[in-house]
Amino acid sequence: MLELLSVTAGYDRRAPVLSDVTLTVEPGAAVGLLGPSGCGKSTLARVAALLHEPYAGRVVIDGEPARGWRHRAPRAQRTAFGVVFQQPRLSADPRLSLADLIAEPLRAGRLEHTARVRELADAVGLGGDLLGRRPHEVSDGQLQRACLARALTLRPRWLICDEMTAMLDASTTAALVGVVEEYRRETGAGLLAVGHDRVLLERWCGRTVEWGERGPADDA
Amino acid sequence: MTPVLSVERLSVRFRMRDGVSVRAVSDASFDLAAGECLALVGESGCGKSVLASALLGLLPENAETAGSAHLGDTDLLAADERTLARRIRGRRVGLVPQSPAAHLTPVRTVRSQLAETISQLTRAGRRGPQLATAVAAAADRAAFPLDHLDRYPHELSGGLAQRAATALALVGDAPLLLADEPTTGLDRDLVERTVDELRRHIGDDRALLLITHDLAAAERIADRVAVMYASRIVELADADAFFGSPGPRHPYARGLLNALPDREFAPIPGMPPELTTLPDGCAFAARCARADDTCAWVPGLLDGVACHHPETAGAEVTRA
Ligand code: SF4
């Protein structure tokens, strides 16, 4: 279970973008969080993935309270999450080849390395010489495939997808959602998908939660 | 009736440093009539934005073009930069840009940008009450709130920035409006409002070329749809027939529509070829379930579809 309990967070203590927000994702479930841009849902997603420290409230991951944020989060908690953002170009180091990008979360251990990268590249449909290219040499869709593979590298128990497909065409969107769902079938991982496309999230997720005036109206 | 825009066998190719060439647009042909909206759809990198740049004369130096694109009696591909800058852009082709925030000048208010464009493009004069009235009228036309005229672009929401950019594009009363991914990054409600407004602006005497990867936006306002894949227009159809029944006839177009979450939500297997190494035959062959030996030849656009084995769906419709 992923629990966000009475979370208040933002970038200015006096004017938090979200206050006292509670949202839970059951083990293995897929929850879609729907809301207009600027409502604070992306900030909540970053809090959930331990990337942004809230001013108040708690995050509980499979029964264990979060013990830190960003690099201060214990590795075991940090790696419980795979995160994919809207803009692959902002989250990919332009100097890395796609293969290195996918391997980024891995530590040493070369052999296992290559095998895992190949396995992931296959899963997201990145074949041939694409793996040797750098971000500026591939399309947005191809780069987002690599970013999704990178999010799966450490076999996370939770996936956080923040507007993962907002820039992509229909076929690439369906392909990436297919990869996420295949991974969840294999591993039983849970998902929090944040977005503004109702049709997409309702098709993708078992349950969707609407971001209302005061945050997600979660009645689960 | 003579079309507003007539594009004939338009091709664009980029020469890269190492002797490689990128075929971004191959043999595109279509007409666009007054009062009509044509949506040019396709995924990023298919060539649709290059086509738009070609129509505006905004291609980079290393581009080579072939074919023609007539707007009235001007061939946009043959016109020199001076003509394009002084007589075409803004006056005869209005551009609604992809990211309005980036298109508006950040250090000037919406009022001052509208005023400048109005005094450049119309006879409203350079100052005084006449200009002020014209600014208000221009803002009003794009439903831009008058009490926001003195704001700077960064003080506007995404939707208002889009309206400000639309107001600017409408000033010159250009017969052709070209909207290049005008809804990228907008919420669904705002997407619908933006495209509805564009549709309203074309009225009876303008034409709108809407370039988008958003099929729902295209379905909402287009009269006709052109689907582009790997530099070619592979299908050109009436929007009702395309989105409704009998549906797309080109296997790629059919796959793209079926990938929508309110349809089958199934991706087309594989990825498009690189524009640097397009195959000799049909560029979709590697991903196409209907491909056979004939597909080693590039199919021409015949009767609205560029495919040797188009879907014959619709049989059930004609039978009924
Ligand atoms: S020409 Fe052949 S390969 Fe191309 S879309 Fe048609 S059937 Fe498929």
Tab-separated table of N, CA and C and ligand atoms in Angstrom, chain B residues 250-252 282-286 288-292 294-295 297 299 306-310, ligand 1:
chain	number	residue	atom	x	y	z
B	250	HIS	N	-6.264	3.779	-45.030
B	250	HIS	CA	-4.853	3.406	-45.018
B	250	HIS	C	-4.553	2.636	-43.739
B	251	PRO	N	-3.810	1.532	-43.832
B	251	PRO	CA	-3.539	0.728	-42.633
B	251	PRO	C	-2.877	1.530	-41.497
B	252	TYR	N	-2.010	2.474	-41.832
B	252	TYR	CA	-1.402	3.267	-40.755
B	252	TYR	C	-2.443	4.149	-40.077
B	282	CYS	N	6.828	1.255	-49.944
B	282	CYS	CA	5.943	1.887	-48.964
B	282	CYS	C	6.645	1.931	-47.612
B	283	ALA	N	6.684	3.124	-47.005
B	283	ALA	CA	7.437	3.306	-45.759
B	283	ALA	C	6.771	2.607	-44.574
B	284	PHE	N	5.531	2.154	-44.754
B	284	PHE	CA	4.831	1.501	-43.641
B	284	PHE	C	4.972	-0.022	-43.700
B	285	ALA	N	5.574	-0.521	-44.781
B	285	ALA	CA	5.563	-1.966	-45.039
B	285	ALA	C	6.051	-2.793	-43.847
B	286	ALA	N	7.125	-2.354	-43.175
B	286	ALA	CA	7.692	-3.146	-42.085
B	286	ALA	C	6.711	-3.335	-40.930
B	288	CYS	N	3.224	-3.313	-41.454
B	288	CYS	CA	1.884	-3.478	-42.020
B	288	CYS	C	1.505	-4.939	-42.190
B	289	ALA	N	0.342	-5.302	-41.679
B	289	ALA	CA	-0.134	-6.684	-41.784
B	289	ALA	C	-0.578	-7.024	-43.203
B	290	ARG	N	-0.849	-6.017	-44.030
B	290	ARG	CA	-1.345	-6.279	-45.381
B	290	ARG	C	-0.238	-6.247	-46.432
B	291	ALA	N	1.005	-6.035	-45.996
B	291	ALA	CA	2.099	-5.855	-46.956
B	291	ALA	C	2.337	-7.124	-47.780
B	292	ASP	N	2.652	-6.941	-49.047
B	292	ASP	CA	3.118	-8.049	-49.885
B	292	ASP	C	4.134	-7.511	-50.892
B	294	THR	N	4.011	-6.267	-53.862
B	294	THR	CA	3.705	-5.008	-54.559
B	294	THR	C	4.150	-3.794	-53.737
B	295	CYS	N	4.190	-3.961	-52.411
B	295	CYS	CA	4.480	-2.836	-51.535
B	295	CYS	C	5.939	-2.391	-51.621
B	297	TRP	N	6.976	-1.099	-54.149
B	297	TRP	CA	6.840	0.153	-54.907
B	297	TRP	C	6.059	1.160	-54.083
B	299	PRO	N	3.378	3.503	-53.174
B	299	PRO	CA	2.038	3.724	-53.711
B	299	PRO	C	1.749	5.218	-53.834
B	306	ALA	N	-2.917	6.358	-50.186
B	306	ALA	CA	-1.669	5.914	-50.798
B	306	ALA	C	-1.332	4.524	-50.275
B	307	CYS	N	-1.959	3.528	-50.857
B	307	CYS	CA	-1.757	2.151	-50.384
B	307	CYS	C	-2.138	1.195	-51.503
B	308	HIS	N	-1.361	0.118	-51.663
B	308	HIS	CA	-1.703	-0.874	-52.683
B	308	HIS	C	-2.885	-1.747	-52.275
B	309	HIS	N	-3.101	-1.860	-50.971
B	309	HIS	CA	-4.212	-2.704	-50.489
B	309	HIS	C	-5.015	-1.978	-49.424
B	310	PRO	N	-5.658	-0.883	-49.794
B	310	PRO	CA	-6.391	-0.128	-48.775
B	310	PRO	C	-7.525	-0.958	-48.192
C	1	SF4	S1	1.164	-0.162	-49.569
C	1	SF4	FE1	1.374	-2.196	-48.722
C	1	SF4	S2	2.726	-1.959	-46.966
C	1	SF4	FE2	2.011	0.061	-47.538
C	1	SF4	S3	0.266	0.389	-46.246
C	1	SF4	FE3	-0.510	-0.431	-48.128
C	1	SF4	S4	-0.587	-2.636	-47.840
C	1	SF4	FE4	0.650	-1.800	-46.191
